[in-house]
CSV table of C-alpha atoms in Angstrom, one decimal:
chain,number,residue,atom,x,y,z
A,1438,MET,CA,0.0,0.0,0.0
A,1439,VAL,CA,1.0,3.6,-0.6
A,1440,ALA,CA,-0.6,6.6,1.1
A,1441,GLY,CA,1.0,9.9,0.4
A,1442,GLU,CA,-0.2,12.4,3.0
A,1443,ALA,CA,-2.2,12.7,6.2
A,1444,SER,CA,-5.6,12.3,4.5
A,1445,GLY,CA,-4.4,9.2,2.6
A,1446,ASP,CA,-3.0,7.8,5.8
A,1447,LEU,CA,-6.4,8.2,7.5
A,1448,LEU,CA,-8.3,6.5,4.6
A,1449,ALA,CA,-5.7,3.7,4.4
A,1450,GLY,CA,-5.9,3.1,8.2
A,1451,LEU,CA,-9.6,2.7,8.0
A,1452,LEU,CA,-9.3,0.4,5.1
A,1453,LEU,CA,-6.7,-1.7,6.8
A,1454,GLY,CA,-9.1,-2.2,9.7
A,1455,GLY,CA,-11.5,-3.9,7.3
A,1456,LEU,CA,-8.8,-5.9,5.6
A,1457,ARG,CA,-7.4,-7.3,8.9
A,1458,GLU,CA,-10.9,-8.2,10.0
A,1459,ARG,CA,-11.3,-10.4,6.9
A,1460,TRP,CA,-7.7,-11.6,6.9
A,1461,PRO,CA,-6.3,-11.6,10.4
A,1462,GLY,CA,-2.9,-12.7,9.2
A,1463,LEU,CA,-2.6,-9.9,6.7
A,1464,GLN,CA,0.8,-8.3,6.2
A,1465,SER,CA,0.9,-4.8,4.8
A,1466,VAL,CA,3.9,-2.9,3.7
A,1467,GLY,CA,4.9,0.2,1.6
A,1468,ILE,CA,4.6,3.9,2.3
A,1469,GLY,CA,2.3,5.1,5.1
A,1470,GLY,CA,1.8,7.0,8.3
A,1471,PRO,CA,0.7,6.6,11.9
A,1472,LYS,CA,-2.9,5.6,11.3
A,1473,MET,CA,-1.7,2.8,9.1
A,1474,ALA,CA,0.9,1.8,11.7
A,1475,GLU,CA,-1.8,1.4,14.2
A,1476,GLN,CA,-3.2,-1.4,12.0
A,1477,GLY,CA,0.2,-3.2,11.8
A,1478,PHE,CA,1.4,-1.6,8.6
A,1479,GLN,CA,5.2,-1.6,8.1
A,1480,ALA,CA,6.3,1.6,6.5
A,1481,TRP,CA,9.4,1.4,4.4
A,1482,TRP,CA,9.2,5.1,3.8
A,1483,PRO,CA,7.1,7.7,5.8
A,1484,HIS,CA,4.1,9.1,4.1
A,1485,HIS,CA,5.2,12.7,4.4
A,1486,LYS,CA,7.9,12.0,1.8
A,1487,LEU,CA,5.2,12.2,-0.8
A,1488,ALA,CA,3.3,15.2,0.6
A,1489,VAL,CA,3.9,17.9,-1.9
A,1490,ASN,CA,1.7,20.9,-2.7
A,1491,GLY,CA,1.1,21.5,-6.4
A,1492,TYR,CA,3.4,21.4,-9.4
A,1493,VAL,CA,6.1,23.7,-8.2
A,1494,ASP,CA,6.6,21.9,-4.9
A,1495,ALA,CA,6.5,18.6,-6.8
A,1496,LEU,CA,9.3,19.8,-9.1
A,1497,ARG,CA,11.5,20.7,-6.1
A,1498,HIS,CA,11.2,17.1,-4.8
A,1499,LEU,CA,11.0,15.3,-8.1
A,1500,ARG,CA,14.3,13.6,-7.9
A,1501,GLU,CA,13.8,12.2,-4.4
A,1502,ILE,CA,10.2,11.1,-5.1
A,1503,HIS,CA,11.3,9.4,-8.4
A,1504,GLY,CA,14.0,7.6,-6.5
A,1505,ILE,CA,11.6,6.3,-3.9
A,1506,ARG,CA,9.1,5.1,-6.5
A,1507,GLY,CA,11.9,3.2,-8.4
A,1508,ALA,CA,13.2,1.6,-5.2
A,1509,LEU,CA,9.7,0.7,-4.0
A,1510,SER,CA,8.8,-0.8,-7.4
A,1511,ALA,CA,11.9,-3.0,-7.5
A,1512,ARG,CA,11.2,-4.2,-4.0
A,1513,LEU,CA,7.5,-5.1,-4.7
A,1514,LEU,CA,8.4,-6.8,-8.0
A,1515,ASP,CA,10.9,-8.9,-6.0
A,1516,GLN,CA,8.5,-9.8,-3.2
A,1517,ARG,CA,5.3,-10.0,-5.5
A,1518,PRO,CA,2.5,-9.3,-3.0
A,1519,LEU,CA,-1.0,-10.6,-3.6
A,1520,GLY,CA,-2.1,-7.1,-4.4
A,1521,PHE,CA,-1.2,-3.4,-4.4
A,1522,VAL,CA,-3.5,-0.7,-3.1
A,1523,GLY,CA,-2.6,2.9,-4.1
A,1524,VAL,CA,-4.4,5.3,-1.8
A,1525,ASP,CA,-4.9,8.6,-3.6
A,1526,ALA,CA,-1.6,10.3,-4.6
A,1527,PRO,CA,-2.4,9.5,-8.3
A,1528,ASP,CA,0.7,11.2,-9.7
A,1529,PHE,CA,2.9,8.8,-7.7
A,1530,ASN,CA,0.6,5.7,-7.6
A,1531,LEU,CA,-0.8,5.4,-11.1
A,1532,GLY,CA,2.6,5.0,-12.7
A,1533,LEU,CA,3.6,2.5,-10.0
A,1534,GLU,CA,0.4,0.6,-10.5
A,1535,GLN,CA,0.9,0.4,-14.2
A,1536,ARG,CA,4.3,-1.2,-13.8
A,1537,LEU,CA,3.0,-3.7,-11.2
A,1538,ARG,CA,0.0,-4.6,-13.2
A,1539,GLN,CA,2.1,-5.3,-16.3
A,1540,ALA,CA,4.1,-7.7,-14.1
A,1541,GLY,CA,0.9,-9.6,-13.1
A,1542,ILE,CA,0.3,-8.0,-9.7
A,1543,ARG,CA,-3.3,-7.1,-9.0
A,1544,THR,CA,-3.8,-3.3,-8.5
A,1545,ILE,CA,-6.5,-1.4,-6.8
A,1546,HIS,CA,-6.7,2.4,-6.7
A,1547,PHE,CA,-8.5,3.8,-3.6
A,1548,VAL,CA,-10.1,7.2,-4.3
A,1549,CYS,CA,-11.0,8.1,-7.9
A,1550,PRO,CA,-8.9,10.9,-9.1
A,1551,SER,CA,-10.9,14.1,-9.7
A,1552,ILE,CA,-11.6,13.4,-13.4
A,1553,TRP,CA,-15.0,15.1,-13.0
A,1554,ALA,CA,-13.3,18.3,-11.8
A,1555,TRP,CA,-10.1,18.5,-13.9
A,1556,ARG,CA,-7.6,16.4,-15.8
A,1557,GLY,CA,-10.4,14.3,-17.4
A,1558,GLY,CA,-7.7,12.8,-19.8
A,1559,ARG,CA,-6.3,11.0,-16.8
A,1560,VAL,CA,-9.0,8.3,-17.1
A,1561,LYS,CA,-7.1,6.6,-19.9
A,1562,ARG,CA,-4.1,6.3,-17.5
A,1563,ILE,CA,-6.3,4.9,-14.8
A,1564,ALA,CA,-7.5,2.3,-17.3
A,1565,ARG,CA,-3.9,1.2,-17.9
A,1566,SER,CA,-3.0,1.2,-14.2
A,1567,ALA,CA,-5.8,-0.1,-12.1
A,1568,ASP,CA,-7.7,-3.4,-12.1
A,1569,HIS,CA,-10.3,-1.8,-9.9
A,1570,VAL,CA,-11.1,1.6,-8.5
A,1571,LEU,CA,-12.7,2.2,-5.1
A,1572,CYS,CA,-14.8,5.3,-5.3
A,1573,LEU,CA,-15.8,7.6,-2.5
A,1574,PHE,CA,-18.6,9.3,-4.3
A,1575,PRO,CA,-21.7,7.8,-6.0
A,1576,PHE,CA,-21.4,9.4,-9.4
A,1577,GLU,CA,-17.8,8.2,-10.0
A,1578,PRO,CA,-18.3,4.5,-11.1
A,1579,GLU,CA,-20.4,5.6,-14.0
A,1580,LEU,CA,-17.8,8.0,-15.3
A,1581,LEU,CA,-15.1,5.4,-15.0
A,1582,ALA,CA,-17.3,2.7,-16.7
A,1583,ARG,CA,-17.5,4.9,-19.9
A,1584,ALA,CA,-13.7,4.3,-20.2
A,1585,GLY,CA,-13.9,0.6,-19.4
A,1586,VAL,CA,-12.6,0.9,-15.8
A,1587,ALA,CA,-14.2,-1.4,-13.2
A,1588,ALA,CA,-15.1,0.5,-10.1
A,1589,THR,CA,-17.2,0.3,-6.9
A,1590,PHE,CA,-18.8,3.0,-4.9
A,1591,VAL,CA,-17.8,2.2,-1.3
A,1592,GLY,CA,-19.0,5.4,0.4
A,1593,HIS,CA,-16.6,7.6,2.3
A,1594,PRO,CA,-15.0,6.1,5.5
A,1595,LEU,CA,-15.2,9.4,7.3
A,1596,ALA,CA,-19.0,9.2,7.0
A,1597,ASP,CA,-18.8,6.0,9.1
A,1598,VAL,CA,-16.4,7.3,11.6
A,1599,ILE,CA,-18.0,10.7,12.2
A,1600,PRO,CA,-21.3,10.4,14.1
A,1601,LEU,CA,-24.5,11.7,12.6
A,1602,GLN,CA,-24.9,13.9,15.6
A,1603,ALA,CA,-21.7,15.8,16.4
A,1604,PRO,CA,-20.6,15.4,20.0
A,1605,ARG,CA,-20.3,19.1,20.6
A,1606,ALA,CA,-20.6,19.1,24.4
A,1607,GLU,CA,-18.1,16.2,24.9
A,1608,SER,CA,-15.6,17.8,22.5
A,1609,ARG,CA,-15.8,21.2,24.2
A,1610,ALA,CA,-15.2,19.5,27.5
A,1611,ARG,CA,-12.1,17.7,26.2
A,1612,LEU,CA,-10.7,20.9,24.8
A,1613,GLY,CA,-11.5,22.9,28.0
A,1614,LEU,CA,-14.0,25.1,26.2
A,1615,GLY,CA,-17.2,26.5,27.9
A,1616,GLN,CA,-20.5,25.3,26.5
A,1617,ALA,CA,-21.5,28.9,25.9
A,1618,ASP,CA,-18.3,30.0,24.3
A,1619,GLU,CA,-18.2,31.2,20.7
A,1620,VAL,CA,-15.6,29.0,19.0
A,1621,VAL,CA,-13.9,29.1,15.6
A,1622,ALA,CA,-11.6,26.3,14.4
A,1623,VAL,CA,-8.8,27.3,12.1
A,1624,LEU,CA,-7.4,24.5,9.9
A,1625,PRO,CA,-4.7,25.8,7.5
A,1626,GLY,CA,-3.7,22.5,6.0
A,1627,SER,CA,-1.6,19.4,6.8
A,1628,ARG,CA,1.3,19.9,4.5
A,1629,VAL,CA,4.3,22.2,4.8
A,1630,GLY,CA,3.6,23.9,1.5
A,1631,GLU,CA,0.0,24.5,2.4
A,1632,MET,CA,0.9,25.9,5.8
A,1633,ARG,CA,3.4,28.4,4.4
A,1634,ASN,CA,0.9,29.5,1.7
A,1635,ILE,CA,-2.3,29.6,3.7
A,1636,ALA,CA,-1.6,29.9,7.4
A,1637,PRO,CA,-0.4,33.6,7.4
A,1638,ALA,CA,-3.7,34.8,6.0
A,1639,PHE,CA,-5.8,32.4,8.1
A,1640,LEU,CA,-4.0,33.5,11.3
A,1641,GLN,CA,-4.3,37.2,10.5
A,1642,ALA,CA,-8.0,36.7,9.7
A,1643,ALA,CA,-8.5,35.0,13.1
A,1644,GLU,CA,-6.7,37.9,14.8
A,1645,LEU,CA,-9.0,40.4,13.0
A,1646,LEU,CA,-12.0,38.4,14.0
A,1647,GLN,CA,-10.9,38.2,17.6
A,1648,ARG,CA,-10.5,42.0,17.8
A,1649,ARG,CA,-14.1,42.3,16.6
A,1650,ARG,CA,-15.4,39.6,19.0
A,1651,PRO,CA,-13.0,39.7,22.0
A,1652,SER,CA,-14.6,36.7,23.7
A,1653,LEU,CA,-14.1,34.5,20.7
A,1654,ARG,CA,-12.1,31.3,21.3
A,1655,ILE,CA,-9.8,30.2,18.5
A,1656,VAL,CA,-8.6,26.6,18.3
A,1657,VAL,CA,-6.0,25.5,15.8
A,1658,PRO,CA,-5.4,21.7,15.2
A,1659,VAL,CA,-1.8,21.2,14.2
A,1660,ALA,CA,-0.8,18.2,12.0
A,1661,ASP,CA,1.9,15.9,13.2
A,1662,GLY,CA,5.4,17.5,12.8
A,1663,LEU,CA,4.1,21.0,11.9
A,1664,ARG,CA,3.7,22.6,15.4
A,1665,GLY,CA,7.1,24.4,15.2
A,1666,LEU,CA,6.3,25.9,11.8
A,1667,LEU,CA,2.9,27.0,12.9
A,1668,GLU,CA,4.2,28.6,16.1
A,1669,SER,CA,6.8,30.5,14.0
A,1670,LEU,CA,4.1,31.7,11.6
A,1671,LEU,CA,1.9,32.7,14.4
A,1672,HIS,CA,4.6,34.8,16.0
A,1673,GLU,CA,5.5,36.4,12.7
A,1674,HIS,CA,2.1,37.1,11.3
A,1675,ALA,CA,-0.5,37.3,14.1
A,1676,PRO,CA,1.4,38.0,17.4
A,1677,GLY,CA,-1.8,39.4,19.0
A,1678,LEU,CA,-3.9,36.3,18.4
A,1679,ALA,CA,-4.9,34.3,21.4
A,1680,ALA,CA,-5.2,30.8,20.0
A,1681,GLN,CA,-5.3,27.4,21.5
A,1682,LEU,CA,-3.0,25.1,19.5
A,1683,LEU,CA,-4.0,21.4,19.5
A,1684,ASP,CA,-1.8,18.4,18.7
A,1685,GLY,CA,-4.1,16.9,16.1
A,1686,GLN,CA,-7.6,16.7,17.6
A,1687,SER,CA,-9.1,18.1,14.4
A,1688,HIS,CA,-12.3,16.1,14.9
A,1689,ASP,CA,-12.7,17.5,18.4
A,1690,ALA,CA,-12.1,21.0,17.1
A,1691,LEU,CA,-14.7,20.6,14.3
A,1692,ALA,CA,-17.3,19.1,16.7
A,1693,ALA,CA,-16.7,21.9,19.2
A,1694,CYS,CA,-16.7,24.9,16.9
A,1695,ASP,CA,-19.5,27.2,15.8
A,1696,ALA,CA,-17.7,27.7,12.4
A,1697,THR,CA,-14.4,26.9,10.8
A,1698,LEU,CA,-11.9,28.6,8.6
A,1699,ILE,CA,-10.5,25.7,6.6
A,1700,ALA,CA,-8.2,24.9,3.7
A,1701,SER,CA,-9.6,23.2,0.7
A,1702,GLY,CA,-9.2,19.4,0.9
A,1703,THR,CA,-10.5,16.4,2.8
A,1704,ALA,CA,-10.9,18.4,5.9
A,1705,THR,CA,-13.7,20.4,4.3
A,1706,LEU,CA,-15.7,17.1,4.0
A,1707,GLU,CA,-15.0,16.4,7.6
A,1708,ALA,CA,-16.4,19.8,8.5
A,1709,ALA,CA,-19.5,19.1,6.4
A,1710,LEU,CA,-20.0,15.7,8.2
A,1711,PHE,CA,-19.8,17.6,11.5
A,1712,LYS,CA,-22.5,19.9,10.0
A,1713,ARG,CA,-20.4,23.0,10.6
A,1714,PRO,CA,-20.6,26.3,8.7
A,1715,MET,CA,-17.3,27.1,7.1
A,1716,VAL,CA,-15.3,29.4,5.0
A,1717,ILE,CA,-13.0,27.6,2.6
A,1718,GLY,CA,-9.8,29.3,1.7
A,1719,TYR,CA,-6.8,28.3,-0.5
A,1720,ARG,CA,-3.7,29.6,-2.0
A,1721,VAL,CA,-1.1,28.0,-4.2
A,1722,HIS,CA,1.9,29.2,-6.1
A,1723,TRP,CA,0.8,31.5,-8.9
A,1724,LEU,CA,2.0,29.1,-11.6
A,1725,ASN,CA,-0.1,26.2,-10.1
A,1726,ALA,CA,-3.1,28.5,-10.0
A,1727,GLN,CA,-2.7,29.4,-13.7
A,1728,ILE,CA,-2.4,25.7,-14.7
A,1729,TRP,CA,-5.4,24.7,-12.6
A,1730,ARG,CA,-7.5,27.5,-14.1
A,1731,MET,CA,-6.7,26.2,-17.6
A,1732,LEU,CA,-7.6,22.6,-16.6
A,1733,GLY,CA,-10.6,23.3,-14.4
A,1734,TYR,CA,-14.0,21.9,-15.3
A,1735,LEU,CA,-16.1,22.8,-12.3
A,1736,PRO,CA,-16.9,26.2,-10.7
A,1737,TRP,CA,-16.3,24.7,-7.2
A,1738,VAL,CA,-13.1,23.8,-5.4
A,1739,GLY,CA,-14.4,22.7,-2.0
A,1740,LEU,CA,-15.8,19.2,-1.6
A,1741,PRO,CA,-19.0,20.3,0.2
A,1742,ASN,CA,-19.8,22.5,-2.8
A,1743,ILE,CA,-18.8,19.9,-5.4
A,1744,LEU,CA,-21.0,17.3,-3.7
A,1745,CYS,CA,-24.0,19.6,-3.3
A,1746,ARG,CA,-23.5,21.0,-6.8
A,1747,GLU,CA,-23.7,24.6,-5.7
A,1748,PHE,CA,-22.0,27.2,-3.5
A,1749,VAL,CA,-23.4,26.2,-0.1
A,1750,VAL,CA,-20.4,27.6,1.6
A,1751,PRO,CA,-18.1,30.4,0.5
A,1752,GLU,CA,-14.8,29.8,-1.2
A,1753,LEU,CA,-12.0,32.4,-1.1
A,1754,LEU,CA,-9.1,31.5,-3.4
A,1755,GLN,CA,-5.8,33.1,-4.3
A,1756,GLU,CA,-6.0,36.9,-4.1
A,1757,ALA,CA,-9.5,36.6,-2.4
A,1758,CYS,CA,-7.9,34.5,0.3
A,1759,ASN,CA,-6.8,37.6,2.3
A,1760,PRO,CA,-7.3,38.3,6.0
A,1761,SER,CA,-10.0,41.0,5.7
A,1762,ALA,CA,-12.2,39.0,3.3
A,1763,LEU,CA,-11.8,35.8,5.3
A,1764,ALA,CA,-12.7,37.6,8.6
A,1765,ASP,CA,-15.8,39.2,6.9
A,1766,ALA,CA,-16.9,35.9,5.6
A,1767,LEU,CA,-16.5,34.2,9.0
A,1768,CYS,CA,-18.5,36.9,10.7
A,1769,ALA,CA,-21.3,36.3,8.3
A,1770,GLN,CA,-21.2,32.6,8.9
A,1771,LEU,CA,-21.3,33.1,12.7
A,1772,ASP,CA,-24.2,35.6,12.6
A,1773,ASP,CA,-26.4,33.6,10.2
A,1774,ARG,CA,-28.1,31.1,12.6
A,1775,ALA,CA,-30.9,30.3,10.2
A,1776,GLY,CA,-28.4,29.6,7.4
A,1777,ALA,CA,-26.5,27.3,9.8
A,1778,GLU,CA,-29.6,25.3,10.4
A,1779,ARG,CA,-30.3,24.9,6.6
A,1780,LEU,CA,-26.7,24.0,6.1
A,1781,ALA,CA,-26.8,21.3,8.8
A,1782,ALA,CA,-29.9,19.8,7.1
A,1783,ARG,CA,-28.2,19.7,3.8
A,1784,PHE,CA,-25.0,18.2,5.2
A,1785,THR,CA,-27.1,15.5,7.1
A,1786,GLU,CA,-28.5,14.4,3.8
A,1787,LEU,CA,-25.0,14.2,2.4
A,1788,HIS,CA,-23.8,12.2,5.4
A,1789,HIS,CA,-26.5,9.6,4.9
A,1790,LEU,CA,-25.6,9.3,1.2
A,1791,LEU,CA,-21.9,8.7,1.9
A,1792,ARG,CA,-22.4,6.3,4.9
A,1793,ARG,CA,-21.9,2.8,3.4
A,1794,ASP,CA,-19.6,0.9,5.9
A,1795,THR,CA,-16.7,1.7,3.6
A,1796,ALA,CA,-14.2,-0.7,5.2
A,1797,ARG,CA,-16.5,-3.7,4.5
A,1798,CYS,CA,-17.5,-2.6,1.0
A,1799,ALA,CA,-13.9,-1.8,0.0
A,1800,THR,CA,-12.7,-5.1,1.5
A,1801,ASP,CA,-15.4,-7.1,-0.4
A,1802,ALA,CA,-14.4,-5.4,-3.7
A,1803,ILE,CA,-10.7,-6.0,-3.0
A,1804,ALA,CA,-11.4,-9.7,-2.2
A,1805,LYS,CA,-13.1,-10.1,-5.6
A,1806,VAL,CA,-10.2,-8.6,-7.4
A,1807,LEU,CA,-7.6,-10.8,-5.6
A,1808,GLU,CA,-9.7,-13.9,-6.0
A,1809,ALA,CA,-10.6,-13.4,-9.7
């Protein structure tokens, strides 16, 4: 298995739980992180080695990543596992899967690349690389079938893990927050590149918001290994911000908050499953932005908007992702109680749609591929 960053590690860890239940003697190896390690996974390389942010960051690390893929490929071809599961990270995994598949090793890709949003031509590469694709969203198997790719909708594992009713009171108690406190969770990303691009504007926006609402509590979940960087950015860009930094605990932060300022990515889906109002912000290197604009097919970037097929929450991207605009948008979210109720109802429908016992469904699909 290969998972390339924190979100992939989370998905792979949940999948491994289902696989080990079916096959208690399962041995799993490759590239992964702490959630996978909890399920007995042996990481030959840590997952953060593949955590790059856009084309520019990828080019900086291209030589190292290419070397890891070559070494991993050689090792897997020598050991010949029953199957390979590439978890997201399509730029790394699809090429590896193609080589393994050509050598007769069964390949499964977990998480359909966003062919419906951009880079639709990638579906031909998927067809060459994967024996089967496990899809998180219900509309994806039909898109893949048009290209002759076998696929199964397995739901989203986060919809199984996150309760339908968010444990607000319990999470606030764990974080030392009062039940009557007004709370904003700030999630500026889980990768170094994201943090450097996004955190300054997010932290400054939180500082502005706290000046307007002095009793506001700010909680900031920090991904593993990034606390030092965040503390440095906080000191440099928002020295007046009174924020509670958390070691991980993003689910507690989302369950406890009244609204969240959040970087585009899997975390936005988590926020939706916790039924929270949010403002999505994102910044990338200007060259990445130009390429994505040329390739983009959808008007939405955030998963909640993509899945709801409309702008149910605001997205502030690139130049619009600035402290003043972010603070204004957050104020609007906090003050719109009726809108928060409508949003919660919409997100509850989405939660039911995605709740499919993903670990079991994915394990059943993988078993069919391996036994074919």
